[in-house]
XYZ file of C-alpha atoms in Angstrom:
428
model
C -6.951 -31.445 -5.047
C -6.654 -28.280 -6.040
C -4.476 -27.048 -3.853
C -2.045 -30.068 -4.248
C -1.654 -29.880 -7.991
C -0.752 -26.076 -7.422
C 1.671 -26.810 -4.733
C 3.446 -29.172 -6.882
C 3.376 -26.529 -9.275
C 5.014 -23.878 -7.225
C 7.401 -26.279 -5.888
C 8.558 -27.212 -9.648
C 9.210 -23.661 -10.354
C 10.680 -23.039 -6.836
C 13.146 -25.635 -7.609
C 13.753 -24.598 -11.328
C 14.183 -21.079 -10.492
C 16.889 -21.912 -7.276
C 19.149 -24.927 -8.030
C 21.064 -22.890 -10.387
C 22.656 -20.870 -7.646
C 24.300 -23.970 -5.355
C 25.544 -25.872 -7.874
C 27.322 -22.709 -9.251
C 28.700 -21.714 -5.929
C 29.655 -25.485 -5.264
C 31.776 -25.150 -8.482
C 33.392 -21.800 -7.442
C 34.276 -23.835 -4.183
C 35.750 -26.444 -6.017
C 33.474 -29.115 -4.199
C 33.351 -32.835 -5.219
C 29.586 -33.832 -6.486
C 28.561 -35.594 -3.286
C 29.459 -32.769 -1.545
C 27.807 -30.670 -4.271
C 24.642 -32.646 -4.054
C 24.639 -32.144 0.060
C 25.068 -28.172 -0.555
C 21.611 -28.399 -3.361
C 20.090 -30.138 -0.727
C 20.591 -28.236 2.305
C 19.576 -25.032 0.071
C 16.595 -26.855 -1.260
C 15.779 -27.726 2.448
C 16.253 -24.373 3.622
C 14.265 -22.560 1.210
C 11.196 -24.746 1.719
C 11.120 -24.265 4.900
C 12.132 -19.919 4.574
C 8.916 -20.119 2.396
C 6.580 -21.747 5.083
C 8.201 -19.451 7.989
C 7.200 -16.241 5.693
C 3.626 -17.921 5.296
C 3.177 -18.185 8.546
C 5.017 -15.567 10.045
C 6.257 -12.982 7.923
C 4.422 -10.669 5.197
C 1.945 -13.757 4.731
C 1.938 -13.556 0.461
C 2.621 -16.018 -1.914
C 6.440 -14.975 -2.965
C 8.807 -17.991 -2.742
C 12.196 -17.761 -1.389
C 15.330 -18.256 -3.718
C 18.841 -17.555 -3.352
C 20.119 -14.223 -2.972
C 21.968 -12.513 -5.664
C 23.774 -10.680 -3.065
C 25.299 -14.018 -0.962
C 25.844 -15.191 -4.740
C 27.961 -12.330 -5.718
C 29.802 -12.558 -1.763
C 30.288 -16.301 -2.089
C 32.088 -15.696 -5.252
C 33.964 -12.984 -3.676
C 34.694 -14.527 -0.442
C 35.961 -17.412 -2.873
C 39.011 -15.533 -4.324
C 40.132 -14.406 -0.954
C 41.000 -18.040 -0.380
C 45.614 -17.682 0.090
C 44.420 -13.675 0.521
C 42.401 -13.535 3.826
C 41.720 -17.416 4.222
C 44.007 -20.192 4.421
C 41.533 -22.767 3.117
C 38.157 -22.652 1.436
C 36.745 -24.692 4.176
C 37.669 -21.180 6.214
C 36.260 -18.912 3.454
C 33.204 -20.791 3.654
C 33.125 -21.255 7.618
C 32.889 -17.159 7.892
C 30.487 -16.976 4.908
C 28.328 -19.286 6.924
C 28.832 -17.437 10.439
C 27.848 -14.276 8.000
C 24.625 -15.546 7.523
C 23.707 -15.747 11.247
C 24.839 -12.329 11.902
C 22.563 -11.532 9.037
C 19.483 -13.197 10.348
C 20.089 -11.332 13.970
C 20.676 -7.955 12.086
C 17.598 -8.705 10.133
C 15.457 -8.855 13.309
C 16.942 -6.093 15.242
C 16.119 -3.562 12.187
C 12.411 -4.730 12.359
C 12.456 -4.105 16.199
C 14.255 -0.776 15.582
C 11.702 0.369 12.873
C 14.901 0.887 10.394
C 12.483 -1.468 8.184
C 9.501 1.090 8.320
C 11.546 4.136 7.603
C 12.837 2.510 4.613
C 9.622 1.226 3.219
C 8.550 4.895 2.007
C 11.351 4.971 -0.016
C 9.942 2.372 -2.623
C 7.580 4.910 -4.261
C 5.708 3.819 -7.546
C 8.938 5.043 -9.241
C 11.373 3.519 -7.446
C 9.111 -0.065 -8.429
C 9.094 0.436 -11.858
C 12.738 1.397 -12.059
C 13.459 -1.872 -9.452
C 11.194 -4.231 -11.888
C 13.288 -3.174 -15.060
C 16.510 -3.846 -13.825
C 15.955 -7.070 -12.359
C 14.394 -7.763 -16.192
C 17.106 -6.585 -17.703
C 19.688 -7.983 -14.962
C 18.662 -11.890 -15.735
C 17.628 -11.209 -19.327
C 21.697 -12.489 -20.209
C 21.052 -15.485 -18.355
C 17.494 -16.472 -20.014
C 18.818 -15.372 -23.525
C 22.119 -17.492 -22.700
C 20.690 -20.448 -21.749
C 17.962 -20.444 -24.507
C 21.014 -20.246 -27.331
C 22.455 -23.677 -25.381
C 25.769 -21.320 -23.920
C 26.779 -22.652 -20.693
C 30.017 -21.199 -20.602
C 31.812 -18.361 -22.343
C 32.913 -18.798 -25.961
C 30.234 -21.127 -26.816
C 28.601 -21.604 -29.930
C 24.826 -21.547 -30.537
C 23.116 -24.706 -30.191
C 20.405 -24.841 -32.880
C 18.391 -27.617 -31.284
C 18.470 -26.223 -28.159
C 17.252 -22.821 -29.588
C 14.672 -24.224 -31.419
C 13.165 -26.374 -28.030
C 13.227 -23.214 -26.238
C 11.182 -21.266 -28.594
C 8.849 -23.895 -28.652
C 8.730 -24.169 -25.129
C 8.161 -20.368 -24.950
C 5.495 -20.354 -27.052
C 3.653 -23.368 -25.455
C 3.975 -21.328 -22.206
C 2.404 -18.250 -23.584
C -0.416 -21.122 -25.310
C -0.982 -22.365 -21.785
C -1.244 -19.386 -19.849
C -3.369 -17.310 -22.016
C -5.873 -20.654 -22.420
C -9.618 -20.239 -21.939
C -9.742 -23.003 -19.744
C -9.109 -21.625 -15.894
C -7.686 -24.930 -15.277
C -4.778 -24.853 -17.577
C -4.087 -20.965 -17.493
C -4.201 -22.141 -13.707
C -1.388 -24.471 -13.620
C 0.004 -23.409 -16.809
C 3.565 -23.043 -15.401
C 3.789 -27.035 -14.393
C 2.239 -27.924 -17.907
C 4.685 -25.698 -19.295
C 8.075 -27.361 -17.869
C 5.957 -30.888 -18.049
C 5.583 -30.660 -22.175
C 9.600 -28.748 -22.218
C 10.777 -31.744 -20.649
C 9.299 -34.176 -23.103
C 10.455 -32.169 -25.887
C 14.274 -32.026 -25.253
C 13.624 -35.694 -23.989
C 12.483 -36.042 -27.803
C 15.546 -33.903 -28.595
C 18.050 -35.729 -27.013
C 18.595 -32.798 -24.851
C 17.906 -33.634 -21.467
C 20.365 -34.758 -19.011
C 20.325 -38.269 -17.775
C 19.147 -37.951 -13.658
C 21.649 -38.851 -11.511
C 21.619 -41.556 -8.858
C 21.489 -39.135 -5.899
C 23.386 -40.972 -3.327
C 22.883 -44.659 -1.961
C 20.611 -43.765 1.663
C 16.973 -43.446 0.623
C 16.347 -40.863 3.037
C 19.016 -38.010 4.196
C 18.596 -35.646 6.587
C 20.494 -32.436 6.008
C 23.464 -31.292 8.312
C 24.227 -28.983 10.221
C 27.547 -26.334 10.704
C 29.024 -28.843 7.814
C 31.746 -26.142 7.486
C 32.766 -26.114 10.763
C 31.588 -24.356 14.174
C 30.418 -20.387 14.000
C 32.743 -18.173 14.552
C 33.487 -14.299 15.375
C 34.839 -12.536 11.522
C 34.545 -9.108 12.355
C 35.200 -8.116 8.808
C 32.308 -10.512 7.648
C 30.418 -8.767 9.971
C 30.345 -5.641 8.656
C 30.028 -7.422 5.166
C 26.502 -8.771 6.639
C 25.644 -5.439 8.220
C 25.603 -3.393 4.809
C 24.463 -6.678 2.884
C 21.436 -7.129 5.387
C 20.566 -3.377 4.167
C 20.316 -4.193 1.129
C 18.378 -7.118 1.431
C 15.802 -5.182 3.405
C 15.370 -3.197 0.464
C 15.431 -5.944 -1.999
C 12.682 -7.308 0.555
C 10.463 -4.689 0.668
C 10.292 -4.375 -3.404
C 9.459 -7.821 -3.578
C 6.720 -6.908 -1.501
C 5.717 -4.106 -2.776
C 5.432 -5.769 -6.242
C 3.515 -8.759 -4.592
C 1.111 -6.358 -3.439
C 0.655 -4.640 -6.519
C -0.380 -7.666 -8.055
C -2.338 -8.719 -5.493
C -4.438 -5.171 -5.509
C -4.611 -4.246 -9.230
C -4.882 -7.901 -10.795
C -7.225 -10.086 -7.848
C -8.789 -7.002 -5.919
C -6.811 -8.141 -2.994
C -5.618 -5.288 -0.123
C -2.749 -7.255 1.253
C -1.508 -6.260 5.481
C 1.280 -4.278 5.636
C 3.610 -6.729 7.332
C 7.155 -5.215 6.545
C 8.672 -5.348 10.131
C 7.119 -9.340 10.592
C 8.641 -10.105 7.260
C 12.159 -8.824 8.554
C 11.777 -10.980 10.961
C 10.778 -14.000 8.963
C 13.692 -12.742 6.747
C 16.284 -12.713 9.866
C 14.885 -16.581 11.109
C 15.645 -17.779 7.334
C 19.030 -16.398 7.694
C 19.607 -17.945 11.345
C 18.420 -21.310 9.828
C 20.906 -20.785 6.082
C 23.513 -20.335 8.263
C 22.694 -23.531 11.034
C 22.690 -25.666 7.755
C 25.413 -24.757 5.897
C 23.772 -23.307 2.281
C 22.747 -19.842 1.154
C 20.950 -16.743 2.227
C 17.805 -16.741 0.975
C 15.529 -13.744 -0.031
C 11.542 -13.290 -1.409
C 11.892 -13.315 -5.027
C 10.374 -10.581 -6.869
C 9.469 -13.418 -9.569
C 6.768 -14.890 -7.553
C 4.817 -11.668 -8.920
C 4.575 -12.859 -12.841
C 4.236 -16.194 -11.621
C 0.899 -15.241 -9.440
C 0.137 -13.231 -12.550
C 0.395 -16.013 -14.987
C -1.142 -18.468 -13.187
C -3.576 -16.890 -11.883
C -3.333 -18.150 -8.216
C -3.162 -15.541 -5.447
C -4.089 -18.280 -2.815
C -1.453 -18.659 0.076
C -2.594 -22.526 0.260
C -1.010 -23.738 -2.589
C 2.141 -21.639 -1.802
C 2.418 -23.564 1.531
C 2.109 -26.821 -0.125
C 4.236 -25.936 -2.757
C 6.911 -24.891 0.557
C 5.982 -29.089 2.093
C 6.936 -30.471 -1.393
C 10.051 -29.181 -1.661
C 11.212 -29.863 2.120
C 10.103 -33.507 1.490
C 11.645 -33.496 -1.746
C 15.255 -32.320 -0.105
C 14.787 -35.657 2.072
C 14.672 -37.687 -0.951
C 18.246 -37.628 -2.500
C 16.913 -39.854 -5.536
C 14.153 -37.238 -6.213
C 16.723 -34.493 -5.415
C 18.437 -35.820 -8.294
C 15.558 -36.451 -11.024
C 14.769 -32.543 -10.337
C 18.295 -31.291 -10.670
C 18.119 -33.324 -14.245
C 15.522 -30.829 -15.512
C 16.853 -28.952 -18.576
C 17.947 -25.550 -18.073
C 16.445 -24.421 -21.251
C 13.253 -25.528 -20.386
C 13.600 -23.154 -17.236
C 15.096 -20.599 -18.769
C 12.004 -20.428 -21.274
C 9.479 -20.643 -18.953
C 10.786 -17.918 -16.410
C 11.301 -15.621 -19.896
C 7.705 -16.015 -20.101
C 7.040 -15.200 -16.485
C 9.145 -12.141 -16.863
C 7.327 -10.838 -19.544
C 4.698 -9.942 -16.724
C 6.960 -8.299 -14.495
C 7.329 -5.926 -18.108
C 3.928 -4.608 -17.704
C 3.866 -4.694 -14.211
C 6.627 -1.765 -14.299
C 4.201 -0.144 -16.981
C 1.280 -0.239 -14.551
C 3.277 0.766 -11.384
C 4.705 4.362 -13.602
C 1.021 5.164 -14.551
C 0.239 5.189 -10.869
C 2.668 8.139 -10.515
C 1.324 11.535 -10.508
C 4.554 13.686 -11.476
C 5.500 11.749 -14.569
C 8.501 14.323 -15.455
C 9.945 13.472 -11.808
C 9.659 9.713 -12.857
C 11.736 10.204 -15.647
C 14.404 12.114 -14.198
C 14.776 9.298 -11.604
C 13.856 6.274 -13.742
C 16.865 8.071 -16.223
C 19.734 8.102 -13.658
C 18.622 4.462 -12.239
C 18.069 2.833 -15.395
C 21.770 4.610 -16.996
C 23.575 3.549 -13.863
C 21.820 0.156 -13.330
C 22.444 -1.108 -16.850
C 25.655 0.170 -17.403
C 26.968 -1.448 -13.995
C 25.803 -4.484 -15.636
C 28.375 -4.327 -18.384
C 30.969 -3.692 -15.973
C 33.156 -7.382 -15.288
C 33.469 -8.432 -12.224
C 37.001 -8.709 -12.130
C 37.427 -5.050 -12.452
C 35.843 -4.114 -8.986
C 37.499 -7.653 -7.245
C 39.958 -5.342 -5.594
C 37.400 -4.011 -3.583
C 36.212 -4.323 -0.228
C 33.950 -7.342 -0.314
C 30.399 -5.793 0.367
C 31.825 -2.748 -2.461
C 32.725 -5.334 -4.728
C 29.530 -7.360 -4.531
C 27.042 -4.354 -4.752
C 29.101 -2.948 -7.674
C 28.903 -6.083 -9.655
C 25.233 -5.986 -9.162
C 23.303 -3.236 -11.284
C 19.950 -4.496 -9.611
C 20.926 -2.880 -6.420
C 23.173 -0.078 -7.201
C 20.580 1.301 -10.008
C 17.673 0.606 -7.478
C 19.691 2.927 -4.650
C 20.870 5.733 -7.104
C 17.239 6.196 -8.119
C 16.301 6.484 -4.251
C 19.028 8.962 -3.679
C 18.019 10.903 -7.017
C 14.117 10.747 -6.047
C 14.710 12.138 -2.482
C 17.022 15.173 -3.758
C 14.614 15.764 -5.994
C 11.432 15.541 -3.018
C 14.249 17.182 -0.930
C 14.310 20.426 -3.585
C 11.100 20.614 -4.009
C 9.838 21.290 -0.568
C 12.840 23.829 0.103
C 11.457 26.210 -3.329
C-alpha cells in the first residue's frame, strides 16, 4: 500500500511538473486541441515509460523524466524556420522528430565510446552548486509568474490567485515538515490534493475537459510523417545530445548527493548505462511523435521533501502515468489541475535544491577556487537569462537554443573557468 500511494504521488507531480511543456509547444505549432491533446499524450506516454527504462536499465535512482529545456528551446526555434528552411510546420516538425532518433543513437554511441565517463569528472562539487543555482534561478520567473496569475505578458496580478498560492505554499511547507512520517511522506500529493480544493473553493480551477470520445487510445506512431535524413538537424542533435549528457550527469550527481548525505545511501556509478537509457528514451520520443525527454534535477528536492529514496514507488509512479496516457478522460481531469497549485508546490520543492547547492560548496576544499568559478558561471548564467530570445533567433539553431538558455551556458563557462584554473595550477 505503501508503495501505491507513493507512486500515485510521484506520478501527480510527474504530470504537474511536464504537461506544461506540450501544450506550449502545441501552441507554438499552431495545433488544433485534439491534436494538442494527442501530442500531451504521446509525451505523457513517453515519459512514463523513459522513467521505467532508467529504473530498470539506466542509473537505477528515483529521478523522473520531464521534458527537456533544450528540445523546448529547439522546437520553438525550429518553429520560426517554418517559410525559412521548411515549407510547412508538418516539415519543421517531421525533422524535429527524426532529430530525436539521431539523438537517442548519439546518446548510446557516447556511452560505448566512454565520451560519457570523461565528462563525468567535470561536475566537481563546484560545478553542482553553480548547476543547482541556475536551474533555481532559471524557473524561479516561471513559479513567481504563475503564482501572481500571469499567463501571458502584460498581465495584471491576480489577487485571488496570489493569495491561493501562498496558501498552498505554506500548506506544503506544513505538510512536509509534519511529525507524522506518513504525511511528511506523501506530503507532495496532500499538497496539490488540498491546492486543488482551494482554487476549486476559489473559483479558480479550470473545468476538465472531455478528453476525446474512445475510452481507451493508444498513442501513434511517426504522426508527423516518416523519418527522414536533415543533415543540418543532425548536427543540431549532435551538439544538443552533448549537452544533455551533461545536463544528465548533474541530475545524477545531485540525485546522489541526496541519496548519500540525506538517507546514507552510496548509489552505483551508472553514467555510461544511463546514456544508454537516455539514448532508448530518445529512440522511443522520436517513434511517437512528442519530446525529448531528460532526468530532471527536481526529483532531488522532491526525494528530499518527501522523504522517499525507494526506487519502488518511482516505478509505480512510471505504471500510473503510462496507464493514465491510455485514458484520454483521465488525461484530461489531470491537464485541468491549476497551474498555481503546481507552481506552489514545485517553489516549495525548490527550496531544497537551495540548500542542496549550500551543502555541495561546503564539500569543496579550495573555497577561493569555488568562488572564482561559481562568479563567472553565476554572472554569465543569470545575465543570459535576461537576454530575449529574439535577439539570438538569427542564429544557428543549436547557438540560438543554448544561448537562450542560461542553465547550460552558465553551467559550461564555469567548467571551462574551473579547468583553466586546475589547468594553471598544475603548470606553477
Amino acid at each position: 500500500m505503501k508503495n501505491i500511494f507513493g507512486g500515485v504521488q510521484w506520478a501527480v507531480f510527474l504530470v504537474a511538473s511536464s504537461i506544461a511543456a506540450p501544450i506550449a509547444i502545441a501552441s507554438i505549432f499552431g495545433l488544433d486541441t485534439t491534436d494538442t491533446a494527442l501530442f500531451v499524450q504521446r509525451t505523457m506516454f513517453v515519459l512514463g515509460i523513459a522513467c521505467l527504462v532508467q529504473a530498470f536499465v539506466g542509473h537505477r535512482m528515483p529521478i523522473n523524466e520531464g521534458p527537456a529545456g533544450l528540445w523546448w528551446g529547439i522546437f520553438i526555434v525550429y518553429a520560426g524556420l517554418v517559410g525559412i528552411m521548411y515549407s510547412s510546420m508538418e516539415e519543421s516538425l517531421q525533422a524535429l522528430q527524426s532529430g530525436l532518433l539521431y539523438s537517442g543513437v548519439l546518446f548510446i554511441i557516447f556511452a560505448y565510446t566512454g565520451l560519457v565517463d570523461k565528462l563525468k569528472i567535470l561536475f566537481t562539487p563546484t560545478i553542482t552548486f553553480v548547476y543547482l543555482l541556475l536551474l533555481v534561478l532559471q524557473i524561479s520567473e516561471s513559479i513567481l509568474a504563475g503564482l501572481l496569475g500571469i499567463v501571458s505578458e502584460g498581465d495584471p496580478v491576480d489577487g485571488v490567485v496570489l493569495m491561493g498560492g501562498i496558501i498552498v505554499i505554506l500548506l506544503t511547507f506544513f505538510f512536509m515538515s509534519h511529525k507524522a512520517p506518513w504525511v511528511s511522506r506523501y506530503s507532495i500529493l496532500f499538497a496539490i490534493a488540498a491546492g486543488w480544493l482551494i482554487f476549486w473553493i476559489l473559483g479558480k480551477s479550470p473545468e476538465a475537459g472531455s478528453g476525446g470520445s474512445g475510452l481507451v487510445s493508444l498513442p501513434e506512431m511517426l504522426v508527423f510523417g516518416p523519418l527522414i535524413w536533415d543533415s543540418g538537424m543532425f548536427v543540431t542533435a549532435l551538439f544538443l545530445t552533448i549537452l544533455l549528457i551533461a545536463n544528465m550527469m548533474a541530475s545524477i550527481k545531485v540525485m546522489e548527493s541526496v541519496l548519500k548525505n540525506s538517507f546514507g545511501i552510496q548509489a552505483p556509478d551508472r553514467i555510461k548505462q544511463a546514456s544508454v537509457a537516455s539514448g532508448i528514451n530518445h529512440i522511443l520520443a522520436g517513434l511517437f511523435s512528442s519530446i525529448g525527454p531528460v532526468p530532471i534535477s527536481g526529483a532531488a528536492g522532491f526525494v528530499s521533501a518527501t522523504r522517499t529514496p525507494a526506487l519502488k514507488p518511482f516505478i509505480f509512479g512510471g505504471v500510473i502515468v503510462i496507464l493514465i496516457s491510455l485514458f484520454p478522460s483521465l488525461m484530461a481531469i489531470l491537464a485541468s489541475l491549476p497551474a498555481p497549485v503546481a507552481y506552489a508546490v514545485i517553489f516549495a520543492v525548490f527550496t531544497k535544491m537551495v540548500e542542496m547547492a549550500f551543502t555541495e560548496l561546503e564539500n569543496e576544499k579550495n573555497r577561493q577556487h569555488s568562488y572564482k568559478v561559481a562568479a563567472f558561471g553565476l554572472m554569465s548564467g543569470i545575465g543570459i537569462m535576461f537576454v530575449p530570445a529574439a535577439s539570438v533567433a538569427n542564429l544557428p539553431s543549436v547557438l540560438a537554443a543554448t544561448m537562450s538558455n542560461g542553465l547550460i551556458t552558465g553551467t559550461i563557462i564555469a567548467i571551462f573557468v574551473e579547468q583553466l584554473l586546475l589547468w594553471q595550477n598544475k603548470k606553477s
